[in-house]
Amino acid sequence: MRTLALVGATGRLGGHVLAEALQRGGWHVKALAREPGRLAAHEGLTVVAGDVRDAEALAALAAGADAVISCLGARRGAGPEEVLPEGMATLVQALAGAPAHLVVVAVAGLLDAPEGGLRRDAAWYPAPFREGSGQHLRAWQVLQASGLPHTLVCPPDLVEGDRHQPLQVLRDMLPPGPKRVSMPALAAWMLDEVAQPAHAGHRVGISNVPEA
């Protein structure tokens, strides 16, 4: 039985990752939650109470973890708070020296733009998303500096969909076609990636395969 540490388990995507891991079996999931009561008791699930910036809670979450998935997003309207980069700094400190592979979800704005540079820096990138993408950028920089083995997954719009939805994957750039990805299918992909990393050290653009 392998141990998966999951950050963001009460969010939309994190909920799908949790459900997928418990359904598959073979994983004991340790899920971090500020409100533990939002997660129903389940065999194979341990809930760790705490905030992502709580060093003690993160140490408990990371202890014995074979793999880590972070579905943490930037909090909208949080003002000057840097929850995402601060949380990432706490997480990497808790994992220092651990062999666990991390799969971290970020925004598609961190992928390369076709004309060069990052998508978030392009003139056409939606202005309302710049603040959140900035937090994701700073969290990614913390992750890179840590030297921990990781895969950065950068999907476009997250939508409900089929777990068996075919996905297309492209390193560093967003694949052409639909600017959306099925959350159940993405959750399954991320669990495959932490079990057998195929994109360690890379950013990955991922989306639904276009319908024929």
Tab-separated table of C-alpha atoms in Angstrom:
chain	number	residue	atom	x	y	z
A	1	MET	CA	0.000	0.000	0.000
A	2	ARG	CA	1.494	3.339	-1.081
A	3	THR	CA	0.756	6.629	0.652
A	4	LEU	CA	-0.481	9.666	-1.279
A	5	ALA	CA	-0.421	13.103	0.307
A	6	LEU	CA	-3.166	15.248	-1.229
A	7	VAL	CA	-3.426	19.024	-0.955
A	8	GLY	CA	-6.662	20.672	-2.055
A	9	ALA	CA	-8.839	17.602	-1.485
A	10	THR	CA	-11.967	19.667	-0.815
A	11	GLY	CA	-11.748	21.537	-4.113
A	12	ARG	CA	-13.394	20.563	-7.401
A	13	LEU	CA	-10.392	18.835	-8.956
A	14	GLY	CA	-9.018	17.612	-5.629
A	15	GLY	CA	-12.314	15.867	-4.938
A	16	HIS	CA	-11.983	13.924	-8.169
A	17	VAL	CA	-8.380	12.972	-7.334
A	18	LEU	CA	-9.476	11.740	-3.912
A	19	ALA	CA	-12.351	9.708	-5.356
A	20	GLU	CA	-10.124	8.203	-8.058
A	21	ALA	CA	-7.408	7.195	-5.583
A	22	LEU	CA	-9.873	5.570	-3.194
A	23	GLN	CA	-11.679	3.791	-6.033
A	24	ARG	CA	-8.453	2.393	-7.487
A	25	GLY	CA	-7.197	0.962	-4.252
A	26	GLY	CA	-3.494	0.498	-3.630
A	27	TRP	CA	-3.294	4.006	-2.161
A	28	HIS	CA	-3.655	5.204	1.402
A	29	VAL	CA	-4.619	8.859	1.056
A	30	LYS	CA	-3.630	11.517	3.579
A	31	ALA	CA	-5.699	14.592	2.731
A	32	LEU	CA	-5.102	18.076	4.114
A	33	ALA	CA	-8.282	19.999	4.948
A	34	ARG	CA	-8.934	23.268	6.750
A	35	GLU	CA	-12.436	21.938	7.430
A	36	PRO	CA	-12.025	18.176	8.029
A	37	GLY	CA	-15.790	17.729	8.325
A	38	ARG	CA	-16.128	18.344	4.578
A	39	LEU	CA	-14.482	14.984	3.883
A	40	ALA	CA	-16.552	11.887	4.635
A	41	ALA	CA	-14.860	9.055	6.505
A	42	HIS	CA	-13.625	6.337	4.157
A	43	GLU	CA	-11.440	3.278	4.444
A	44	GLY	CA	-7.983	4.187	3.215
A	45	LEU	CA	-8.385	7.905	4.017
A	46	THR	CA	-6.698	9.882	6.789
A	47	VAL	CA	-7.667	13.531	7.097
A	48	VAL	CA	-5.020	15.929	8.378
A	49	ALA	CA	-6.549	19.116	9.792
A	50	GLY	CA	-4.768	22.332	8.952
A	51	ASP	CA	-3.965	25.121	6.548
A	52	VAL	CA	-1.420	24.707	3.765
A	53	ARG	CA	0.790	27.271	5.512
A	54	ASP	CA	0.724	25.321	8.808
A	55	ALA	CA	4.177	23.734	9.097
A	56	GLU	CA	3.069	21.204	11.728
A	57	ALA	CA	0.111	20.045	9.624
A	58	LEU	CA	2.252	19.803	6.485
A	59	ALA	CA	4.872	17.763	8.346
A	60	ALA	CA	2.143	15.329	9.420
A	61	LEU	CA	0.806	15.206	5.852
A	62	ALA	CA	4.211	14.565	4.291
A	63	ALA	CA	5.364	11.928	6.799
A	64	GLY	CA	5.719	8.614	4.977
A	65	ALA	CA	4.328	9.937	1.694
A	66	ASP	CA	5.381	8.073	-1.453
A	67	ALA	CA	3.756	10.646	-3.734
A	68	VAL	CA	2.170	14.086	-3.483
A	69	ILE	CA	-0.552	15.745	-5.527
A	70	SER	CA	-1.328	19.425	-5.036
A	71	CYS	CA	-4.560	20.809	-6.477
A	72	LEU	CA	-4.231	24.050	-4.558
A	73	GLY	CA	-5.360	27.145	-6.430
A	74	ALA	CA	-4.940	30.860	-5.887
A	75	ARG	CA	-7.651	32.346	-3.690
A	76	ARG	CA	-9.525	35.036	-5.563
A	77	GLY	CA	-9.995	38.325	-3.804
A	78	ALA	CA	-7.466	37.418	-1.127
A	79	GLY	CA	-5.797	40.810	-1.400
A	80	PRO	CA	-2.100	40.804	-0.520
A	81	GLU	CA	-2.177	37.212	0.759
A	82	GLU	CA	0.261	34.891	-0.995
A	83	VAL	CA	-1.400	31.648	0.056
A	84	LEU	CA	-0.250	29.603	-2.907
A	85	PRO	CA	3.503	30.410	-2.893
A	86	GLU	CA	3.625	30.423	0.909
A	87	GLY	CA	1.857	27.073	1.005
A	88	MET	CA	4.249	25.649	-1.571
A	89	ALA	CA	7.210	26.843	0.501
A	90	THR	CA	5.782	25.079	3.560
A	91	LEU	CA	5.137	21.916	1.556
A	92	VAL	CA	8.618	21.677	0.046
A	93	GLN	CA	10.157	22.279	3.465
A	94	ALA	CA	8.093	19.401	4.874
A	95	LEU	CA	9.238	17.176	2.000
A	96	ALA	CA	12.929	18.112	2.149
A	97	GLY	CA	14.998	15.016	1.473
A	98	ALA	CA	11.949	12.858	0.727
A	99	PRO	CA	11.876	10.721	-2.446
A	100	ALA	CA	8.200	11.491	-3.116
A	101	HIS	CA	7.298	12.670	-6.602
A	102	LEU	CA	5.023	15.720	-6.754
A	103	VAL	CA	2.343	16.407	-9.324
A	104	VAL	CA	1.316	20.039	-8.970
A	105	VAL	CA	-1.590	21.667	-10.788
A	106	ALA	CA	-1.058	25.206	-12.063
A	107	VAL	CA	-2.744	27.444	-14.625
A	108	ALA	CA	-2.223	27.268	-18.384
A	109	GLY	CA	-0.765	30.776	-18.178
A	110	LEU	CA	2.549	29.220	-17.083
A	111	LEU	CA	2.927	27.434	-20.409
A	112	ASP	CA	4.853	28.919	-23.334
A	113	ALA	CA	2.976	31.219	-25.692
A	114	PRO	CA	3.281	30.457	-29.437
A	115	GLU	CA	5.030	33.808	-29.986
A	116	GLY	CA	7.483	33.246	-27.115
A	117	GLY	CA	7.462	33.972	-23.405
A	118	LEU	CA	4.792	32.722	-21.051
A	119	ARG	CA	1.104	32.814	-21.935
A	120	ARG	CA	0.390	34.933	-18.832
A	121	ASP	CA	2.711	37.671	-20.137
A	122	ALA	CA	1.155	37.870	-23.598
A	123	ALA	CA	-0.936	40.924	-24.489
A	124	TRP	CA	-3.940	38.707	-25.247
A	125	TYR	CA	-3.932	36.962	-21.854
A	126	PRO	CA	-7.094	37.894	-19.878
A	127	ALA	CA	-6.239	40.629	-17.389
A	128	PRO	CA	-8.513	39.265	-14.597
A	129	PHE	CA	-6.423	36.084	-14.480
A	130	ARG	CA	-3.018	37.768	-14.145
A	131	GLU	CA	-3.067	38.074	-10.349
A	132	GLY	CA	-3.875	34.395	-9.819
A	133	SER	CA	-1.366	33.304	-12.444
A	134	GLY	CA	1.253	35.389	-10.648
A	135	GLN	CA	0.712	33.362	-7.484
A	136	HIS	CA	1.027	30.156	-9.504
A	137	LEU	CA	4.241	31.482	-11.056
A	138	ARG	CA	5.786	32.260	-7.668
A	139	ALA	CA	4.739	28.858	-6.326
A	140	TRP	CA	6.362	27.185	-9.343
A	141	GLN	CA	9.576	29.139	-8.728
A	142	VAL	CA	9.600	27.870	-5.126
A	143	LEU	CA	9.084	24.329	-6.382
A	144	GLN	CA	11.893	24.627	-8.938
A	145	ALA	CA	14.311	26.002	-6.357
A	146	SER	CA	13.546	23.096	-4.009
A	147	GLY	CA	15.065	20.504	-6.344
A	148	LEU	CA	12.240	18.078	-5.506
A	149	PRO	CA	11.157	15.734	-8.319
A	150	HIS	CA	7.949	17.118	-9.772
A	151	THR	CA	5.619	17.455	-12.734
A	152	LEU	CA	3.772	20.750	-13.260
A	153	VAL	CA	0.390	20.132	-14.912
A	154	CYS	CA	-1.163	23.183	-16.566
A	155	PRO	CA	-4.719	22.539	-17.786
A	156	PRO	CA	-7.091	25.082	-19.380
A	157	ASP	CA	-10.748	25.190	-18.281
A	158	LEU	CA	-11.651	22.404	-15.862
A	159	VAL	CA	-15.013	20.807	-16.672
A	160	GLU	CA	-17.044	17.851	-15.481
A	161	GLY	CA	-16.750	14.972	-17.904
A	162	ASP	CA	-15.981	11.349	-18.589
A	163	ARG	CA	-13.217	9.606	-16.650
A	164	HIS	CA	-12.361	7.795	-19.888
A	165	GLN	CA	-12.144	10.996	-21.970
A	166	PRO	CA	-8.984	10.754	-24.137
A	167	LEU	CA	-6.484	13.470	-23.284
A	168	GLN	CA	-3.729	15.068	-25.310
A	169	VAL	CA	-0.494	16.032	-23.613
A	170	LEU	CA	2.199	18.446	-24.769
A	171	ARG	CA	5.259	19.536	-22.827
A	172	ASP	CA	5.691	23.281	-22.266
A	173	MET	CA	2.725	24.337	-24.434
A	174	LEU	CA	-1.038	23.955	-24.503
A	175	PRO	CA	-2.137	21.355	-27.062
A	176	PRO	CA	-4.197	22.659	-29.999
A	177	GLY	CA	-7.915	22.039	-29.962
A	178	PRO	CA	-10.359	22.230	-27.040
A	179	LYS	CA	-9.392	24.620	-24.253
A	180	ARG	CA	-10.933	22.382	-21.631
A	181	VAL	CA	-10.152	19.180	-19.776
A	182	SER	CA	-12.357	16.603	-18.062
A	183	MET	CA	-11.601	16.649	-14.337
A	184	PRO	CA	-12.226	12.910	-13.790
A	185	ALA	CA	-9.897	12.079	-16.696
A	186	LEU	CA	-7.289	14.554	-15.438
A	187	ALA	CA	-7.458	13.059	-11.941
A	188	ALA	CA	-6.779	9.604	-13.381
A	189	TRP	CA	-3.872	10.990	-15.442
A	190	MET	CA	-2.286	12.637	-12.394
A	191	LEU	CA	-2.453	9.438	-10.378
A	192	ASP	CA	-0.791	7.599	-13.257
A	193	GLU	CA	1.927	10.279	-13.300
A	194	VAL	CA	2.746	10.030	-9.595
A	195	ALA	CA	2.770	6.230	-9.801
A	196	GLN	CA	5.097	6.150	-12.837
A	197	PRO	CA	6.406	9.634	-13.680
A	198	ALA	CA	6.718	10.182	-17.423
A	199	HIS	CA	7.154	13.974	-17.333
A	200	ALA	CA	9.388	14.587	-14.319
A	201	GLY	CA	10.943	18.045	-14.381
A	202	HIS	CA	8.574	19.362	-17.039
A	203	ARG	CA	5.564	21.602	-17.462
A	204	VAL	CA	2.736	19.760	-19.182
A	205	GLY	CA	-0.156	21.221	-21.156
A	206	ILE	CA	-3.111	18.862	-21.175
A	207	SER	CA	-6.622	19.017	-22.651
A	208	ASN	CA	-9.388	16.906	-24.126
A	209	VAL	CA	-8.740	15.287	-27.493
A	210	PRO	CA	-10.899	17.021	-30.163
A	211	GLU	CA	-14.076	15.209	-31.082
A	212	ALA	CA	-14.044	13.591	-34.510
